[in-house]
C-alpha cells in the first residue's frame, strides 16, 4: 500500500543546531508540503514543492529550507534551530495538478520536535 | 489575518445526536473547501470536500453545507459516534490549502 512516512517521530535538539526532518512518500505524487501545527494556529504551511527541483516558500518559511531531488522525498532542514521552532511537523503529498480538483492531501504521522 | 476561522475550539455531543462543526472564511476566491479529521499522535486524514459551485455534499454520516453569501460552511455528523471524537480542521484553497485552527469534538455515551 502507498504511504507517507516521516522520521524521526520524536526529536530533541539544542538551540543553534542544524536539524533535518525526513519525509518519504510512495504515492508517486508530484506535490509535497511541510506544515507545522501549534496550539491556536492550526496547520501552517512552511514550504511546498510541485515537482522535482521545484520549491516554494509558504506562510512561515523563515529559518527553514527544503530541497526536492526526487519524487519521493522532501526533507525539511532547520538551519539553526530556535526554541520558537518547537512544534509538531507534518508532511503531506497530493496528486492534483495545481488548479484542478480539491487537492486532497495525504498526511504523514508527524514529527514532534523540541528545541531546548 | 486569518482567512479561515473555526471559532469554537471544542464541542461536546452525546452519542447518537447530531454534531455540527462550523467554519467561516473571508476570501470569496476560494474554490474548494475540505474537512480533515485528526486523532492524537496521527496525521490529519481527509474526510469530505465541497466545490464552491455546490451548496451541499454528503458522504454517509457526514454532510458539508456551504453558504457562500455568508462565507460559512458547516460539517454535520449524524448520528455521532464515540469514534468520531477527534480534532476537525476545515481548509480552503485558492491554490494551496489554508487551514483553520481546529475544533475538538468529544462524543460521549
mmCIF file of C-alpha atoms in Angstrom:
data_model
loop_
_atom_site.group_PDB
_atom_site.id
_atom_site.type_symbol
_atom_site.label_atom_id
_atom_site.label_comp_id
_atom_site.label_asym_id
_atom_site.label_seq_id
_atom_site.Cartn_x
_atom_site.Cartn_y
_atom_site.Cartn_z
ATOM 1 C CA UNK A 1 0.000 0.000 0.000
ATOM 2 C CA UNK A 2 1.136 3.522 -0.778
ATOM 3 C CA UNK A 3 2.031 5.616 2.227
ATOM 4 C CA UNK A 4 3.823 8.688 3.500
ATOM 5 C CA UNK A 5 6.336 8.316 6.314
ATOM 6 C CA UNK A 6 8.236 10.750 8.488
ATOM 7 C CA UNK A 7 11.365 10.281 10.548
ATOM 8 C CA UNK A 8 12.236 10.668 13.273
ATOM 9 C CA UNK A 9 8.889 10.639 15.085
ATOM 10 C CA UNK A 10 10.394 12.485 18.042
ATOM 11 C CA UNK A 11 13.485 14.693 18.178
ATOM 12 C CA UNK A 12 15.072 16.767 20.926
ATOM 13 C CA UNK A 13 17.802 19.170 19.913
ATOM 14 C CA UNK A 14 19.613 22.226 21.194
ATOM 15 C CA UNK A 15 19.344 25.830 20.086
ATOM 16 C CA UNK A 16 21.640 26.566 17.171
ATOM 17 C CA UNK A 17 21.919 23.008 15.879
ATOM 18 C CA UNK A 18 21.028 22.061 12.326
ATOM 19 C CA UNK A 19 18.177 19.561 12.140
ATOM 20 C CA UNK A 20 16.751 17.667 9.174
ATOM 21 C CA UNK A 21 13.342 16.025 9.211
ATOM 22 C CA UNK A 22 12.705 13.355 6.593
ATOM 23 C CA UNK A 23 9.562 12.821 4.549
ATOM 24 C CA UNK A 24 9.113 9.940 2.113
ATOM 25 C CA UNK A 25 6.040 9.114 0.047
ATOM 26 C CA UNK A 26 5.276 6.138 -2.163
ATOM 27 C CA UNK A 27 2.127 7.612 -3.747
ATOM 28 C CA UNK A 28 4.192 8.922 -6.678
ATOM 29 C CA UNK A 29 2.618 12.330 -6.029
ATOM 30 C CA UNK A 30 4.046 15.436 -7.655
ATOM 31 C CA UNK A 31 3.075 17.791 -4.823
ATOM 32 C CA UNK A 32 4.619 17.723 -1.368
ATOM 33 C CA UNK A 33 4.117 20.048 1.595
ATOM 34 C CA UNK A 34 5.508 20.747 5.040
ATOM 35 C CA UNK A 35 3.287 22.146 7.817
ATOM 36 C CA UNK A 36 3.739 22.915 11.464
ATOM 37 C CA UNK A 37 0.952 22.563 13.987
ATOM 38 C CA UNK A 38 0.821 24.822 17.021
ATOM 39 C CA UNK A 39 -1.926 25.398 19.553
ATOM 40 C CA UNK A 40 -4.149 28.254 18.444
ATOM 41 C CA UNK A 41 -2.707 28.324 14.940
ATOM 42 C CA UNK A 42 -3.862 25.130 13.315
ATOM 43 C CA UNK A 43 -1.703 23.920 10.431
ATOM 44 C CA UNK A 44 0.578 26.478 8.831
ATOM 45 C CA UNK A 45 2.407 25.923 5.568
ATOM 46 C CA UNK A 46 6.216 26.108 5.731
ATOM 47 C CA UNK A 47 7.397 25.062 2.258
ATOM 48 C CA UNK A 48 5.975 23.166 -0.675
ATOM 49 C CA UNK A 49 7.042 21.581 -3.944
ATOM 50 C CA UNK A 50 5.138 20.861 -7.136
ATOM 51 C CA UNK A 51 7.794 18.582 -8.590
ATOM 52 C CA UNK A 52 11.471 17.647 -8.732
ATOM 53 C CA UNK A 53 13.744 20.676 -8.290
ATOM 54 C CA UNK A 54 10.721 22.917 -7.553
ATOM 55 C CA UNK A 55 10.458 24.504 -4.097
ATOM 56 C CA UNK A 56 8.355 27.391 -2.801
ATOM 57 C CA UNK A 57 8.033 29.336 0.430
ATOM 58 C CA UNK A 58 4.890 29.099 2.480
ATOM 59 C CA UNK A 59 3.403 31.251 5.194
ATOM 60 C CA UNK A 60 6.084 30.563 7.843
ATOM 61 C CA UNK A 61 9.258 29.736 5.910
ATOM 62 C CA UNK A 62 11.844 31.791 7.834
ATOM 63 C CA UNK A 63 14.514 29.540 9.338
ATOM 64 C CA UNK A 64 13.555 26.528 7.222
ATOM 65 C CA UNK A 65 14.699 25.146 3.874
ATOM 66 C CA UNK A 66 13.753 22.231 1.621
ATOM 67 C CA UNK A 67 15.159 20.557 -1.462
ATOM 68 C CA UNK A 68 13.491 18.158 -3.902
ATOM 69 C CA UNK A 69 15.927 15.899 -5.730
ATOM 70 C CA UNK A 70 13.447 13.106 -6.485
ATOM 71 C CA UNK A 71 9.696 12.497 -6.489
ATOM 72 C CA UNK A 72 9.574 10.540 -3.229
ATOM 73 C CA UNK A 73 11.416 12.774 -0.738
ATOM 74 C CA UNK A 74 11.149 16.313 0.617
ATOM 75 C CA UNK A 75 13.478 16.778 3.620
ATOM 76 C CA UNK A 76 12.937 19.819 5.822
ATOM 77 C CA UNK A 77 16.041 21.466 7.304
ATOM 78 C CA UNK A 78 16.169 23.855 10.232
ATOM 79 C CA UNK A 79 19.420 25.692 9.600
ATOM 80 C CA UNK A 80 19.908 26.882 13.194
ATOM 81 C CA UNK A 81 17.187 25.583 15.481
ATOM 82 C CA UNK A 82 15.389 28.074 17.726
ATOM 83 C CA UNK A 83 13.037 27.477 20.663
ATOM 84 C CA UNK A 84 10.231 29.048 18.603
ATOM 85 C CA UNK A 85 10.549 26.098 16.229
ATOM 86 C CA UNK A 86 9.405 23.650 18.889
ATOM 87 C CA UNK A 87 6.328 22.194 17.238
ATOM 88 C CA UNK A 88 4.754 19.182 15.571
ATOM 89 C CA UNK A 89 5.701 18.958 11.900
ATOM 90 C CA UNK A 90 3.578 17.250 9.270
ATOM 91 C CA UNK A 91 4.497 16.321 5.746
ATOM 92 C CA UNK A 92 1.789 15.857 3.119
ATOM 93 C CA UNK A 93 1.501 14.976 -0.535
ATOM 94 C CA UNK A 94 -1.120 15.301 -3.252
ATOM 95 C CA UNK A 95 -1.546 14.334 -6.864
ATOM 96 C CA UNK A 96 -3.701 17.173 -8.150
ATOM 97 C CA UNK A 97 -2.473 19.483 -10.831
ATOM 98 C CA UNK A 98 -2.237 22.908 -9.218
ATOM 99 C CA UNK A 99 -5.503 24.403 -10.286
ATOM 100 C CA UNK A 100 -7.791 21.391 -10.594
ATOM 101 C CA UNK A 101 -9.787 19.399 -8.075
ATOM 102 C CA UNK A 102 -9.928 19.752 -4.296
ATOM 103 C CA UNK A 103 -6.202 18.916 -3.895
ATOM 104 C CA UNK A 104 -6.787 16.198 -1.338
ATOM 105 C CA UNK A 105 -3.611 15.941 0.659
ATOM 106 C CA UNK A 106 -2.400 12.814 2.420
ATOM 107 C CA UNK A 107 -0.506 13.429 5.642
ATOM 108 C CA UNK A 108 2.313 11.646 7.375
ATOM 109 C CA UNK A 109 2.154 10.759 11.093
ATOM 110 C CA UNK A 110 4.124 13.823 12.184
ATOM 111 C CA UNK A 111 7.421 14.597 13.913
ATOM 112 C CA UNK A 112 7.413 16.169 17.365
ATOM 113 C CA UNK A 113 10.449 18.471 17.605
ATOM 114 C CA UNK A 114 11.630 20.024 20.845
ATOM 115 C CA UNK A 115 14.334 22.700 20.757
ATOM 116 C CA UNK A 116 15.953 23.306 24.164
ATOM 117 C CA UNK B 1 -5.262 37.930 9.358
ATOM 118 C CA UNK B 2 -6.854 34.502 9.435
ATOM 119 C CA UNK B 3 -8.702 33.689 6.233
ATOM 120 C CA UNK B 4 -10.253 30.504 7.610
ATOM 121 C CA UNK B 5 -11.705 30.610 11.104
ATOM 122 C CA UNK B 6 -13.097 27.962 13.411
ATOM 123 C CA UNK B 7 -14.426 29.956 16.323
ATOM 124 C CA UNK B 8 -15.375 27.022 18.534
ATOM 125 C CA UNK B 9 -12.275 25.328 19.957
ATOM 126 C CA UNK B 10 -14.311 22.465 21.362
ATOM 127 C CA UNK B 11 -17.690 20.757 21.129
ATOM 128 C CA UNK B 12 -19.231 18.033 23.253
ATOM 129 C CA UNK B 13 -22.108 15.897 21.904
ATOM 130 C CA UNK B 14 -23.955 12.851 23.123
ATOM 131 C CA UNK B 15 -23.679 9.631 21.109
ATOM 132 C CA UNK B 16 -26.464 9.324 18.530
ATOM 133 C CA UNK B 17 -27.067 13.075 18.326
ATOM 134 C CA UNK B 18 -26.005 15.442 15.577
ATOM 135 C CA UNK B 19 -22.620 17.156 15.686
ATOM 136 C CA UNK B 20 -22.339 20.480 13.850
ATOM 137 C CA UNK B 21 -18.904 21.966 13.293
ATOM 138 C CA UNK B 22 -18.655 25.451 11.844
ATOM 139 C CA UNK B 23 -16.118 27.312 9.749
ATOM 140 C CA UNK B 24 -16.055 30.885 8.415
ATOM 141 C CA UNK B 25 -13.863 32.281 5.665
ATOM 142 C CA UNK B 26 -13.071 35.688 4.269
ATOM 143 C CA UNK B 27 -11.778 35.091 0.735
ATOM 144 C CA UNK B 28 -14.503 34.823 -1.909
ATOM 145 C CA UNK B 29 -11.935 33.367 -4.357
ATOM 146 C CA UNK B 30 -11.749 30.037 -2.512
ATOM 147 C CA UNK B 31 -12.897 27.336 -4.938
ATOM 148 C CA UNK B 32 -12.771 24.198 -2.780
ATOM 149 C CA UNK B 33 -13.356 23.531 0.892
ATOM 150 C CA UNK B 34 -12.218 20.430 2.747
ATOM 151 C CA UNK B 35 -12.636 18.885 6.172
ATOM 152 C CA UNK B 36 -9.884 16.874 7.821
ATOM 153 C CA UNK B 37 -10.055 14.757 10.951
ATOM 154 C CA UNK B 38 -7.124 14.285 13.292
ATOM 155 C CA UNK B 39 -6.622 11.761 16.078
ATOM 156 C CA UNK B 40 -3.886 12.298 18.709
ATOM 157 C CA UNK B 41 -0.378 11.310 17.574
ATOM 158 C CA UNK B 42 -1.563 10.813 13.985
ATOM 159 C CA UNK B 43 -1.588 12.952 10.871
ATOM 160 C CA UNK B 44 -4.798 14.561 9.619
ATOM 161 C CA UNK B 45 -6.932 12.420 7.322
ATOM 162 C CA UNK B 46 -9.214 13.722 4.599
ATOM 163 C CA UNK B 47 -12.916 13.477 5.387
ATOM 164 C CA UNK B 48 -15.038 15.300 2.820
ATOM 165 C CA UNK B 49 -14.833 18.224 0.409
ATOM 166 C CA UNK B 50 -17.154 20.593 -1.444
ATOM 167 C CA UNK B 51 -16.734 22.723 -4.520
ATOM 168 C CA UNK B 52 -17.704 26.383 -4.336
ATOM 169 C CA UNK B 53 -20.292 25.783 -7.075
ATOM 170 C CA UNK B 54 -22.264 23.448 -4.802
ATOM 171 C CA UNK B 55 -24.109 24.046 -1.554
ATOM 172 C CA UNK B 56 -24.170 20.521 -0.154
ATOM 173 C CA UNK B 57 -22.121 17.341 -0.313
ATOM 174 C CA UNK B 58 -22.988 14.151 1.516
ATOM 175 C CA UNK B 59 -20.941 11.046 2.290
ATOM 176 C CA UNK B 60 -22.576 8.575 4.631
ATOM 177 C CA UNK B 61 -22.951 10.131 8.074
ATOM 178 C CA UNK B 62 -21.065 13.254 7.005
ATOM 179 C CA UNK B 63 -22.602 16.215 5.187
ATOM 180 C CA UNK B 64 -20.940 19.515 4.409
ATOM 181 C CA UNK B 65 -23.042 22.622 3.740
ATOM 182 C CA UNK B 66 -21.718 25.737 2.048
ATOM 183 C CA UNK B 67 -23.355 29.163 2.331
ATOM 184 C CA UNK B 68 -21.377 31.431 0.016
ATOM 185 C CA UNK B 69 -23.323 34.588 0.760
ATOM 186 C CA UNK B 70 -22.448 34.206 4.450
ATOM 187 C CA UNK B 71 -18.955 32.802 3.709
ATOM 188 C CA UNK B 72 -19.752 29.939 6.028
ATOM 189 C CA UNK B 73 -19.518 26.178 5.876
ATOM 190 C CA UNK B 74 -20.535 23.519 8.334
ATOM 191 C CA UNK B 75 -19.928 19.819 8.809
ATOM 192 C CA UNK B 76 -22.823 17.714 10.108
ATOM 193 C CA UNK B 77 -22.209 14.286 11.574
ATOM 194 C CA UNK B 78 -25.352 12.202 12.069
ATOM 195 C CA UNK B 79 -25.501 10.102 14.163
ATOM 196 C CA UNK B 80 -22.407 10.938 16.169
ATOM 197 C CA UNK B 81 -20.330 8.019 17.435
ATOM 198 C CA UNK B 82 -17.597 7.832 20.096
ATOM 199 C CA UNK B 83 -15.065 7.066 17.337
ATOM 200 C CA UNK B 84 -15.796 10.495 15.874
ATOM 201 C CA UNK B 85 -14.034 12.103 18.838
ATOM 202 C CA UNK B 86 -11.113 13.949 17.236
ATOM 203 C CA UNK B 87 -9.956 17.379 16.146
ATOM 204 C CA UNK B 88 -11.603 18.586 12.943
ATOM 205 C CA UNK B 89 -9.917 21.089 10.655
ATOM 206 C CA UNK B 90 -11.611 22.927 7.843
ATOM 207 C CA UNK B 91 -9.447 24.047 4.950
ATOM 208 C CA UNK B 92 -9.950 26.168 1.867
ATOM 209 C CA UNK B 93 -7.966 26.673 -1.291
ATOM 210 C CA UNK B 94 -7.451 29.245 -3.956
ATOM 211 C CA UNK B 95 -4.331 27.225 -4.919
ATOM 212 C CA UNK B 96 -2.780 25.987 -1.654
ATOM 213 C CA UNK B 97 -4.746 24.806 1.349
ATOM 214 C CA UNK B 98 -5.338 27.261 4.192
ATOM 215 C CA UNK B 99 -6.363 25.575 7.425
ATOM 216 C CA UNK B 100 -8.475 26.755 10.313
ATOM 217 C CA UNK B 101 -7.363 26.325 13.914
ATOM 218 C CA UNK B 102 -9.458 23.208 14.512
ATOM 219 C CA UNK B 103 -12.398 22.151 16.700
ATOM 220 C CA UNK B 104 -12.035 19.336 19.195
ATOM 221 C CA UNK B 105 -15.146 17.130 19.119
ATOM 222 C CA UNK B 106 -15.906 14.845 22.013
ATOM 223 C CA UNK B 107 -18.745 12.327 21.642
ATOM 224 C CA UNK B 108 -19.807 10.845 24.978
ATOM 225 C CA UNK B 109 -22.031 7.796 25.603
#
